[in-house]
Coordinates of C-alpha atoms in Angstrom, one line a residue:
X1 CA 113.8 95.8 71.0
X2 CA 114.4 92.1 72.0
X3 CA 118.6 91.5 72.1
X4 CA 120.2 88.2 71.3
X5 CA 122.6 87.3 74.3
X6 CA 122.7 86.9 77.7
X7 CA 125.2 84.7 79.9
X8 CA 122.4 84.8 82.7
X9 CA 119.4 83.5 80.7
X10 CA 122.1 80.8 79.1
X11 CA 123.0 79.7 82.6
X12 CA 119.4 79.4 83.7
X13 CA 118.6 77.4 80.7
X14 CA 121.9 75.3 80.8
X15 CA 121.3 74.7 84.8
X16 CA 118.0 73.6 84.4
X17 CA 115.9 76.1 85.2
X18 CA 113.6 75.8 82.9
X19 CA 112.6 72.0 83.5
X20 CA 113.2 69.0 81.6
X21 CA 112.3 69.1 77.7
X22 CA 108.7 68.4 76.7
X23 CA 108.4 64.7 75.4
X24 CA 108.1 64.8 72.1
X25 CA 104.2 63.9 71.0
X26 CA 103.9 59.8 69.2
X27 CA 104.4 59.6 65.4
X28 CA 101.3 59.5 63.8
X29 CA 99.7 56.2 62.6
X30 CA 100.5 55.7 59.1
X31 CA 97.4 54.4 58.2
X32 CA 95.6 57.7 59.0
X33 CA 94.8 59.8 56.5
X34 CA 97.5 62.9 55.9
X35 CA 95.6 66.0 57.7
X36 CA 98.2 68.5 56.1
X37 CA 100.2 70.6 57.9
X38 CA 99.3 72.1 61.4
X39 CA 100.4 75.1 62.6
X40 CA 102.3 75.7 65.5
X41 CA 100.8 76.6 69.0
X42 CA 101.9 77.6 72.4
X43 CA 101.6 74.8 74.7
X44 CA 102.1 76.8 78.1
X45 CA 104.1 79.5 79.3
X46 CA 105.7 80.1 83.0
X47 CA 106.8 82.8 84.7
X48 CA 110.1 81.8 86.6
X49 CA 112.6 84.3 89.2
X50 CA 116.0 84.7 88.9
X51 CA 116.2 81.2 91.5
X52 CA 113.9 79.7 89.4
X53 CA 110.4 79.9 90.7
X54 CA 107.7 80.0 89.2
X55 CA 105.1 83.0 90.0
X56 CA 101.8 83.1 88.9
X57 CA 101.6 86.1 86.3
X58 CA 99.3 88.7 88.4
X59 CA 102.2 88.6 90.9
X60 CA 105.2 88.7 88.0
X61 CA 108.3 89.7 89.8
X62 CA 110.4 92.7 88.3
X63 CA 113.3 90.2 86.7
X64 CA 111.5 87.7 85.2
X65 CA 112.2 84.9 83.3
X66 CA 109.5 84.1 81.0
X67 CA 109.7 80.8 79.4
X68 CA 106.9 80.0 76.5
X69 CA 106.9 76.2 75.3
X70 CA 105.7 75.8 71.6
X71 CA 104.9 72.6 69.4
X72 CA 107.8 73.4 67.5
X73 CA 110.5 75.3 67.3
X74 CA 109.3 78.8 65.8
X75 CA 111.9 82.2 64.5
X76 CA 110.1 85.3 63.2
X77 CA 111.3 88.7 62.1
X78 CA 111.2 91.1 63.6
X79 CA 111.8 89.0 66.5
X80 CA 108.2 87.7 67.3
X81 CA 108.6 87.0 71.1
X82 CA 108.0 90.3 73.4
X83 CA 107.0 92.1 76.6
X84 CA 104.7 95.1 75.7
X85 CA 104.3 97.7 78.8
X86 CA 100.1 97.9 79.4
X87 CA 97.2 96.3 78.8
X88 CA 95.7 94.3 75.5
X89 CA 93.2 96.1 72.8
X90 CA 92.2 95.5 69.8
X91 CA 94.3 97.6 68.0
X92 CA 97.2 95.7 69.7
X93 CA 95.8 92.7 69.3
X94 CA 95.3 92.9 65.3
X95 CA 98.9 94.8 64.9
X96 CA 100.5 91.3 66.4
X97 CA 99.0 89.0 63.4
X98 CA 101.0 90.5 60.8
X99 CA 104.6 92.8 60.5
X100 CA 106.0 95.2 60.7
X101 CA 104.2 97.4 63.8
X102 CA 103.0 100.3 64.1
X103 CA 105.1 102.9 65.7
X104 CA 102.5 103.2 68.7
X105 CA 103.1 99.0 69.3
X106 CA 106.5 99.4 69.4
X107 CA 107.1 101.7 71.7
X108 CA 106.0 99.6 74.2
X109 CA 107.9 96.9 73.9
X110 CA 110.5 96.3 76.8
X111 CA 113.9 96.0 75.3
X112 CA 114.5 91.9 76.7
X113 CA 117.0 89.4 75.7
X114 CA 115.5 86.4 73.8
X115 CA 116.9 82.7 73.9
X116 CA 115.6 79.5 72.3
X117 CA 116.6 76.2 73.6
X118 CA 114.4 73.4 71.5
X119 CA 110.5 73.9 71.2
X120 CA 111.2 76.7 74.0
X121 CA 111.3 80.7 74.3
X122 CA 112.9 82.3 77.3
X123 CA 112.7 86.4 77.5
X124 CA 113.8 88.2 80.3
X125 CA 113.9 92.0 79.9
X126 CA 116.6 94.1 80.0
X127 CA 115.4 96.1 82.4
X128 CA 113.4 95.9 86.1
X129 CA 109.6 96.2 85.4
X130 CA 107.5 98.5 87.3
X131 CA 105.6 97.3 90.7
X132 CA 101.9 97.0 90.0
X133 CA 101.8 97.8 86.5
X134 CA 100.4 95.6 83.7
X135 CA 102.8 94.3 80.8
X136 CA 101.8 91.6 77.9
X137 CA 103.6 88.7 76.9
X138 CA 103.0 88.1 73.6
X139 CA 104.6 85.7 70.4
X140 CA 103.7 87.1 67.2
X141 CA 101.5 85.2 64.6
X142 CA 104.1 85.6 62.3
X143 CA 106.2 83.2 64.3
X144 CA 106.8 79.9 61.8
X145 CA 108.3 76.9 62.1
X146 CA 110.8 75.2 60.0
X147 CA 107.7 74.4 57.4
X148 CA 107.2 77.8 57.3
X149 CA 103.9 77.3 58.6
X150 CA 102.8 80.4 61.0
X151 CA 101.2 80.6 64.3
X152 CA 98.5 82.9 62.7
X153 CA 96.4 84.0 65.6
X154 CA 99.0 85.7 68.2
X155 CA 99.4 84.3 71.9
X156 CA 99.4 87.0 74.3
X157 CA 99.1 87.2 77.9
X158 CA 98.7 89.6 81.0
X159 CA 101.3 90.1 83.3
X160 CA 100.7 92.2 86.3
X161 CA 104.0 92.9 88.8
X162 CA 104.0 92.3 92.3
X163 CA 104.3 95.3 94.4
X164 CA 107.7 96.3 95.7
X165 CA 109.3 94.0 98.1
X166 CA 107.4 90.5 96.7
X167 CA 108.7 92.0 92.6
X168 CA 112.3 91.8 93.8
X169 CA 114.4 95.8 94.6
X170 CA 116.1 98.0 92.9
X171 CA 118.2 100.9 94.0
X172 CA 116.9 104.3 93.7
X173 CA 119.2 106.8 95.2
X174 CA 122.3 108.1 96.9
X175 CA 123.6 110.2 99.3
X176 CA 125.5 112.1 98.0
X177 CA 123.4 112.1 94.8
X178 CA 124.5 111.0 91.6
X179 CA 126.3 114.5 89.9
X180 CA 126.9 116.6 92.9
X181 CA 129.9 118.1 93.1
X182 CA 132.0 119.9 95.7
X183 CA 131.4 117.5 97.9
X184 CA 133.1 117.5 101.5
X185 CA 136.6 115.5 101.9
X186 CA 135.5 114.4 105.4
X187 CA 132.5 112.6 104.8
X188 CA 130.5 111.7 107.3
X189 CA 128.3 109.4 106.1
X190 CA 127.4 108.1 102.5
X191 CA 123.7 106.0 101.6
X192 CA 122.0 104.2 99.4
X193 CA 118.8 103.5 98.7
X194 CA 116.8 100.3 97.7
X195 CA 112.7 100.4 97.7
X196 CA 113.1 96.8 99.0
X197 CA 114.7 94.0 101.6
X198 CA 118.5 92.7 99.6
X199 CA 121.1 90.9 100.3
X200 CA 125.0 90.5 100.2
X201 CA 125.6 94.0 101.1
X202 CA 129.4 93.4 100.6
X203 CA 128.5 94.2 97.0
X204 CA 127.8 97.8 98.0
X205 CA 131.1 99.6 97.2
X206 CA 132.6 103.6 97.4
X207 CA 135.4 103.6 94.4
X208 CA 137.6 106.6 92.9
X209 CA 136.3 106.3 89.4
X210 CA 139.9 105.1 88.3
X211 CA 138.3 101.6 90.5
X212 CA 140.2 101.6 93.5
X213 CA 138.0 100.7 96.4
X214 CA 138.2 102.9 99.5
X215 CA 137.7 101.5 102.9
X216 CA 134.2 101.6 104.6
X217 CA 132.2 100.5 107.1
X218 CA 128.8 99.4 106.2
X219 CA 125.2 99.5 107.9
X220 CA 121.7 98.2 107.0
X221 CA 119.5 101.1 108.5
X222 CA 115.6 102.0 108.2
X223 CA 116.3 104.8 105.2
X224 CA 113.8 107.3 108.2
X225 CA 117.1 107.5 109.8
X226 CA 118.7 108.8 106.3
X227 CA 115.8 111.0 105.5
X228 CA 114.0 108.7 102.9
X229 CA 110.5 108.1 103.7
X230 CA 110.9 104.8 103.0
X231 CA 112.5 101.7 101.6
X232 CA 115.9 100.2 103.1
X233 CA 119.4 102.0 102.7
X234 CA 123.0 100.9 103.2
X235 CA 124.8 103.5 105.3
X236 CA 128.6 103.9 104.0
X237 CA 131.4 105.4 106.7
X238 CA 134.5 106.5 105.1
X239 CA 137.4 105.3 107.1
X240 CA 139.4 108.0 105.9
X241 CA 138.9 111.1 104.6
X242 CA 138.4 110.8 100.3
X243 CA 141.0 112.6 98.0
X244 CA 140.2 116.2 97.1
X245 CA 139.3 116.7 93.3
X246 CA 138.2 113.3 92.9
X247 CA 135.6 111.9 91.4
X248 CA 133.8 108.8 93.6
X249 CA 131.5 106.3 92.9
X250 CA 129.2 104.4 95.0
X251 CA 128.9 100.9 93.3
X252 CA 126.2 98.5 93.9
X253 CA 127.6 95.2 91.9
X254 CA 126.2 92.2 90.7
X255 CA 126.4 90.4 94.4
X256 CA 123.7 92.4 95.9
X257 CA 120.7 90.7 95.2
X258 CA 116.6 90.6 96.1
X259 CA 114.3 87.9 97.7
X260 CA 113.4 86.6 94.2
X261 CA 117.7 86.0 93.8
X262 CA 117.9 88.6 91.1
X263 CA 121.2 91.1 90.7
X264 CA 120.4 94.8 91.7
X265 CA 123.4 95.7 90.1
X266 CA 125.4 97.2 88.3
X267 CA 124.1 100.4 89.5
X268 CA 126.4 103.8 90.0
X269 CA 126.0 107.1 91.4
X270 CA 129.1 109.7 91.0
X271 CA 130.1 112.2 93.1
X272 CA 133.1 114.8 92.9
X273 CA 134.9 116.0 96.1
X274 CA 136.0 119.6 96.6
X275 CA 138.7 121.0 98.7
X276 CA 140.1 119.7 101.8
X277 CA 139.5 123.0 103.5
X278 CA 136.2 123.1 105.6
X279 CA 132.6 123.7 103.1
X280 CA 130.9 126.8 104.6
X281 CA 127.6 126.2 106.1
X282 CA 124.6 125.6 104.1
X283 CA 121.9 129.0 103.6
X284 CA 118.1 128.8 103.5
X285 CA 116.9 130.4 100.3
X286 CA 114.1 133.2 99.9
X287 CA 111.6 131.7 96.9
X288 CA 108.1 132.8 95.7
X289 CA 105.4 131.4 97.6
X290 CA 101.8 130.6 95.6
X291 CA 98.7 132.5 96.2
X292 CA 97.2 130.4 98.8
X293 CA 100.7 129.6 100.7
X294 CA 102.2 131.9 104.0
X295 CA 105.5 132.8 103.9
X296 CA 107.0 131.2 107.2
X297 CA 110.6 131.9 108.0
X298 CA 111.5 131.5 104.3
X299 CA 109.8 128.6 103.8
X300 CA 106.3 128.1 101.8
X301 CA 103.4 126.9 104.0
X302 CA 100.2 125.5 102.8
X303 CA 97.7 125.0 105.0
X304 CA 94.2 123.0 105.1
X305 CA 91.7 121.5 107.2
X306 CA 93.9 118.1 107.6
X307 CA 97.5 118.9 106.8
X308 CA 100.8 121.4 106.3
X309 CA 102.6 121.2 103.3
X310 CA 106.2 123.5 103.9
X311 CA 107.8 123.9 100.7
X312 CA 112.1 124.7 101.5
X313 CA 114.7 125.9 98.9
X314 CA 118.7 126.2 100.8
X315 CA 121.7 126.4 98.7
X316 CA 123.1 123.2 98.8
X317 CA 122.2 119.0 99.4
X318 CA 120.2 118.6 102.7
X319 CA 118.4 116.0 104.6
X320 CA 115.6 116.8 106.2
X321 CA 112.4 116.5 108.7
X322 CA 109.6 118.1 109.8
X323 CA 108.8 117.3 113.3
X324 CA 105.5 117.7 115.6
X325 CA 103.7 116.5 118.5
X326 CA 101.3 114.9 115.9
X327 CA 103.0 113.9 112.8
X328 CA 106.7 114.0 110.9
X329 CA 107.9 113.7 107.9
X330 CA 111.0 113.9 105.9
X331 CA 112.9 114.4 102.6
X332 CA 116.2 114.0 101.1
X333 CA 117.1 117.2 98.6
X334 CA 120.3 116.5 96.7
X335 CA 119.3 120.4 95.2
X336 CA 118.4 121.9 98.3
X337 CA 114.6 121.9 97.6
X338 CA 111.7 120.0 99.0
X339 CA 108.3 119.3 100.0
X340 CA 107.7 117.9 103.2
X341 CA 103.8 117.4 104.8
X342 CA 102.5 116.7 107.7
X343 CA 99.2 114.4 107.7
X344 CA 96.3 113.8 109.6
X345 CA 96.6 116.8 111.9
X346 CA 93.1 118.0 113.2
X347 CA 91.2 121.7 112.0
X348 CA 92.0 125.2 113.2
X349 CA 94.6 123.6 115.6
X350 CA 98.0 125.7 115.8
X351 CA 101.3 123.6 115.5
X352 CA 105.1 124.5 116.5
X353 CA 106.7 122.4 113.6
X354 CA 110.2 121.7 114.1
X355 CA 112.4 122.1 111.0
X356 CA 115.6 120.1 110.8
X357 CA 118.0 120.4 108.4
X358 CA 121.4 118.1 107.9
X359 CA 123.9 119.0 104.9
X360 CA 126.8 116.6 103.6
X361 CA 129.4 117.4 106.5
X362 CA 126.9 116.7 108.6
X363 CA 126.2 119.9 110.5
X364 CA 122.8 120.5 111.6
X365 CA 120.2 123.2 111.9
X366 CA 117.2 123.7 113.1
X367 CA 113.9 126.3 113.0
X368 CA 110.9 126.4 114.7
X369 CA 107.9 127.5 112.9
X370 CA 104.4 128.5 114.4
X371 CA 101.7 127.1 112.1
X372 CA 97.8 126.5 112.1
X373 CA 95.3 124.5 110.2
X374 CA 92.6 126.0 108.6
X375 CA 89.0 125.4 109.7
X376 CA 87.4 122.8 108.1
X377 CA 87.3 123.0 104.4
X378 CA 84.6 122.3 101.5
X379 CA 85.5 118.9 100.7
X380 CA 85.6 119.4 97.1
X381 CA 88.4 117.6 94.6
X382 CA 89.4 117.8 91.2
X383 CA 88.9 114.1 90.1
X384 CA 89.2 114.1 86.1
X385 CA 90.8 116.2 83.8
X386 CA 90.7 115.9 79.5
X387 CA 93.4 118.3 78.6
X388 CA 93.6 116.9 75.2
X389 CA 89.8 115.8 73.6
X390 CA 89.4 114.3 70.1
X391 CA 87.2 117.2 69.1
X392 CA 88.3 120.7 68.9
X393 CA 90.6 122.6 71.6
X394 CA 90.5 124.5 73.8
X395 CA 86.3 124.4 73.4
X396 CA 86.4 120.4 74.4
X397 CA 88.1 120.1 77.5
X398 CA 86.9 119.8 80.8
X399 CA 88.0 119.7 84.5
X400 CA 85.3 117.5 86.3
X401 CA 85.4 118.0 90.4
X402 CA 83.4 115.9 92.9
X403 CA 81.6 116.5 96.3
X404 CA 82.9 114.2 98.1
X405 CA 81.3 115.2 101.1
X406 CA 77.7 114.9 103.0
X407 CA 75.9 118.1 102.6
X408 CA 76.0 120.2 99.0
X409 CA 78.1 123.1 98.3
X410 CA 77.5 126.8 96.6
X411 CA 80.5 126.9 94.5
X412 CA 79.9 130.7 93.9
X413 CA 82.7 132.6 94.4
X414 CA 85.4 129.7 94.0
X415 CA 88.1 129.3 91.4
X416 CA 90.0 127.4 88.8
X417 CA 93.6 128.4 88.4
X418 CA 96.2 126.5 85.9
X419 CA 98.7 128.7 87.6
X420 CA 99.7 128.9 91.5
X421 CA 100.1 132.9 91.5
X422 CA 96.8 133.2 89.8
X423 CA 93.0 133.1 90.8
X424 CA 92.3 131.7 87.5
X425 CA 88.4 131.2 86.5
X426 CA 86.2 132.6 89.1
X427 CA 82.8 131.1 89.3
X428 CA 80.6 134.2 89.2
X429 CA 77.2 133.1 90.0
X430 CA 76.0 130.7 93.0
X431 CA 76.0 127.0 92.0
X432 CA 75.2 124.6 94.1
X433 CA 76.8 120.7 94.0
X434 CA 75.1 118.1 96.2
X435 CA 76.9 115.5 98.3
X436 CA 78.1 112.8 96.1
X437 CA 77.9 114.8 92.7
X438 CA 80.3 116.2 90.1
X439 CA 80.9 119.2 87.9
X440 CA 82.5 120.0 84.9
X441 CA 84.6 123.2 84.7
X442 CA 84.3 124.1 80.9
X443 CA 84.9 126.9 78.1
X444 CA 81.7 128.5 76.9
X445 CA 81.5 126.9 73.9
X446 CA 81.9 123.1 75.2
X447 CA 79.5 120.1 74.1
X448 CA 78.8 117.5 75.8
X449 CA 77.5 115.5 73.1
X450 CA 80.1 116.1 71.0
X451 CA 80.4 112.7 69.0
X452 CA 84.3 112.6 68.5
X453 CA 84.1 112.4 72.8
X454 CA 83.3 110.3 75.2
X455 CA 79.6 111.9 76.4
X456 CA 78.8 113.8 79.0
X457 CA 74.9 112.8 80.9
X458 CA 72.8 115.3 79.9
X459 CA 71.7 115.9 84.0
X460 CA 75.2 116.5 85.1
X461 CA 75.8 120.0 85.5
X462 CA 78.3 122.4 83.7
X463 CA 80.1 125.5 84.9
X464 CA 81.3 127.9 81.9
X465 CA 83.9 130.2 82.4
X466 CA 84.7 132.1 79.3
X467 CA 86.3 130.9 76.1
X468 CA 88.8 128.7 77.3
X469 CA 89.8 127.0 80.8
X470 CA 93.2 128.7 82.6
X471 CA 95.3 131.1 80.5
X472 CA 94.5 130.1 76.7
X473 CA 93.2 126.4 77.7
X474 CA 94.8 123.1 79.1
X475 CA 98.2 122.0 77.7
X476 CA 98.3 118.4 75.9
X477 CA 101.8 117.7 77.9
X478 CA 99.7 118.5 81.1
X479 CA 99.9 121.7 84.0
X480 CA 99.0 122.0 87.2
X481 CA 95.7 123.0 88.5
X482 CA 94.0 124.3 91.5
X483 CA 90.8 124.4 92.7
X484 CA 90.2 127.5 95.3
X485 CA 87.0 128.5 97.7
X486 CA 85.9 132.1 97.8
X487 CA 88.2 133.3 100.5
X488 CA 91.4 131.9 98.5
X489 CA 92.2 128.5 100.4
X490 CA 93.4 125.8 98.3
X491 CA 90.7 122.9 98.4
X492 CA 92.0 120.3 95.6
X493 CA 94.7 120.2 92.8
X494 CA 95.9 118.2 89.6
X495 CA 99.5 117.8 88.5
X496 CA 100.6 118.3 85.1
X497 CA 100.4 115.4 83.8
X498 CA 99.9 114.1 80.1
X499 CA 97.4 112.4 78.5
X500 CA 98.3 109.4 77.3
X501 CA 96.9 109.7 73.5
X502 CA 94.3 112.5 72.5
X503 CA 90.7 111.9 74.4
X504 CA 92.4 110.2 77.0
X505 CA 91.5 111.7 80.9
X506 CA 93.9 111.8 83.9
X507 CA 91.7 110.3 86.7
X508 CA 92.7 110.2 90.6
X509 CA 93.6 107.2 92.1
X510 CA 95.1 108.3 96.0
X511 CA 92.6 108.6 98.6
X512 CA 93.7 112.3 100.0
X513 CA 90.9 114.1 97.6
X514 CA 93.1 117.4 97.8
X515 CA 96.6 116.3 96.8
X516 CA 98.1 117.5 93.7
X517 CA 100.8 115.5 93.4
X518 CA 101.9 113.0 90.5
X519 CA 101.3 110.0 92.5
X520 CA 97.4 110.8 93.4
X521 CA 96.9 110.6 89.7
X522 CA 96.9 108.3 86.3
X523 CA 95.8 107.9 83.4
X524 CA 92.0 106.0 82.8
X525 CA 93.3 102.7 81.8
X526 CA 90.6 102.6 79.6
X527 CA 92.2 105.2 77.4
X528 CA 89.3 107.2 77.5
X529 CA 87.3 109.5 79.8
X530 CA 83.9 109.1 82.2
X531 CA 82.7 113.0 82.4
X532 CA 80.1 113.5 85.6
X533 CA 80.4 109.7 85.9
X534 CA 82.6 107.2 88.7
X535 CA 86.0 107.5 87.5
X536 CA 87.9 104.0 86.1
X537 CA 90.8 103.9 88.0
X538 CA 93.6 100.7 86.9

């Protein structure tokens, strides 16, 4: 919920920031006749940086300072003047005339710090906003002036944030991670992470946790070189070695700042050391592979017509990359576990991948593993999933996957699995897809004109597979999913991911039609679902 100070916004205002104050309108002439009272209304708003520029609100950046300017001076309570995360409905739109909220409005307000200085509002939110994600600015019509006389119909506004870098940075990660423990006296090397460009690096500190600084020397380094995959990193170099059985903080203070002048800071990550005596070096860890991964040297390999994914478990923090002719990649696992893949390699083409591994004293290993691609694959991919209908479960929901291909597909003998050591629903009979058309995975008893759901077209086809989909149905808070050919290869996956409210679909949103992860999927910003039709996508 909106607080009530902030020495920041009170600068801004105080130093001008927000422009002159609006000229107050002529008196009316006396001799007109006494119209009654008018309600207030919002003149304009602006959309202002940390330095004081003004953005225009599809390219909001991540600190902002929103400034509304109202015919009068208007107070509400609740506090009428907020940033809601999303977009505006209805239902939204009718909850702002009138208090109190409902529960599901207020959770999406962004806890922000409110100021009024005359006939204007300034908010700036407590915390970063996300890069590319909508938010609303909105003032409540219960916001009245000193009449008592309401705004009555609420102002609202979409914001959309810039994308990371033009929104401003935050930082996002250490090395060592924030909580590890045991960690090496004679410390190599210490990083952090920012997903964009900053400045006055001076501000990025390594303290004992009782505040006294210790001596480093500091680097502004492509985070590849770290292990990140992207974004820029400050490199810290102890010049001595830290105290044993301390705890450590890396620091990034108020000085550090991003291209919109914002403060990164305060931001912390904690670290304990260990012993002065030597750590013992770092062992890979055996770990279950899934049904369609090779076990490779103890690692997890999955392999398709395009790319290797090596899944990697060791017993303690490590950097690392994967490393071929063709393509690299690389991840930093403060647990010891990670996923790395390797793109745009071509079909049924062997590889010699080299595996590099660095720990926090800075020792290094390395593997070589022989791996191959398989031969081209059914371009099939899970594109929709409604884990959680409005009508009855499990019998409602539905996995919908797309041809995405040129030529059409027998899906006889393929499979559905919610699980990774399971074959899951087997497709028992042949069932052909055409290029460009979808399916819907469904229990036996599904509808598709159930009227509490969105519809499905009566021409688009359905493949039933028993009483419910994966082991007892789909789970509202989400699972994963995999889609399998007849000989077992992995073509297309889902993550677990929730619905956002029942009857709401997951849709996918990356490019790579076979990627499972979290990224390649949201929810429809429609808050709906589109079965066997093009998917919305925000």
């Amino acid at each position: 919920m909106p607080s009530s100070k902030s020495p920041l916004l009170i600068a801004l205002v105080l130093g001008g920031c927000l422009g002159e104050p609006p000229v107050a309108p002529d008196a009316p002439d006396e001799t007109e006749p006494d119209a009654g009272p008018t309600a207030p209304v919002v003149r304009s708003f602006a959309v202002r940086d940390a330095d004081g520029r003004v953005h225009p609100p599809e390219a909001t950046p991540r600190r902002p300072l929103i400034v509304l300017e109202v015919s009068a001076p208007v107070v509400g309570e609740p506090e009428p003047a907020v940033v809601l995360r999303g977009l505006a409905d209805d239902a939204l739109e009718a909850d702002l005339e009138r208090p109190p909220l409902r529960s599901a409005s207020e959770e999406r307000i962004v806890d922000a710090v409110v100021e009024r200085w005359g006939t204007s509002i300034a908010i700036a939110p407590s915390e970063a906003l996300s890069p590319g994600e909508p938010y609303l600015v909105a003032l409540g019509g219960w916001a009245a002036d000193a009449a008592g006389q309401p705004l009555g119909d609420p102002f609202v506004v979409t914001l959309r944030v810039a994308e990371a870098g033009a929104a401003g940075a935050v930082a996002t990660a250490a090395w060592p991670a924030d909580g590890t423990s045991g960690v090496p006296t004679a410390l190599p090397m210490l990083a952090v992470r920012f997903d964009a460009d900053v400045d006055g690096l001076d501000g990025v500190r390594l303290e004992t946790a009782g505040g006294r600084e210790v001596p480093v020397r500091r680097q502004l380094v492509s985070c590849a070189l770290v292990g990140w995959r992207d974004g820029v990193c400050v490199v810290l170099r102890p010049d001595t070695r830290l105290a044993t059985h301390t705890e450590h903080r890396v620091v990034v203070g108020d000085a550090v700042t991003d291209r919109t002048g914002a403060s990164v800071g305060p931001w912390e990550a904690r670290f304990v050391t260990g012993a002065a005596t030597a750590t013992r070096p770092f062992e890979w860890l055996e770990h279950p592979c899934a049904l369609d991964e090779e076990a490779a040297r103890t690692t997890c390999v999955l392999a398709d017509d395009r790319s290797l994914t090596i899944r990697v478990r060791a017993d303690s923090p490590l950097r690392l990359w994967a490393i071929t002719d063709h393509a690299a990649d690389s991840a930093v696992a403060p647990r010891g576990e990670a996923t790395l893949r390797l793109d745009g390699l071509a079909a049924g083409t062997p590889y010699e991948v080299a595996l590099r591994a660095v720990d926090l004293s800075g020792r290094e290993h390395e593997v070589t593993l022989a791996l191959a691609t398989e031969a081209d694959l059914a371009p099939l991919s899970i594109t929709e999933v409604r884990a959680d209908p409005r009508g009855p479960e499990p019998q409602q929901e539905y996995v919908e996957v797309a041809n995405v291909g040129r030529d059409p597909v027998d899906l006889g003998g393929f499979s559905l699995s919610d699980d990774a050591g399971r074959e899951g629903d087997l497709v028992a009979h042949p069932f052909v897809l055409p290029a460009g058309a979808r399916v819907l995975f469904v229990a036996d008893a599904f509808d598709p004109s159930h009227p509490e759901d969105d519809l499905a077209p009566p021409g688009v086809g359905l493949i039933r597979v028993g009483t419910s989909l994966g082991s007892g149905g789909l789970k509202n808070a989400g699972e994963p999913l995999f889609l399998r050919d007849a000989d077992g290869r992995r073509l297309s996956a889902a993550p677990a991911l929730a619905a956002t409210a029942s009857g709401a679909c997951i849709v996918r949103v990356g490019a790579d039609p076979r990627s499972g992860d979290e990224a390649a999927f949201a929810a429809d910003p429609a808050g709906g679902c589109t079965p066997g039709r093009p998917d919305r996508t925000p």
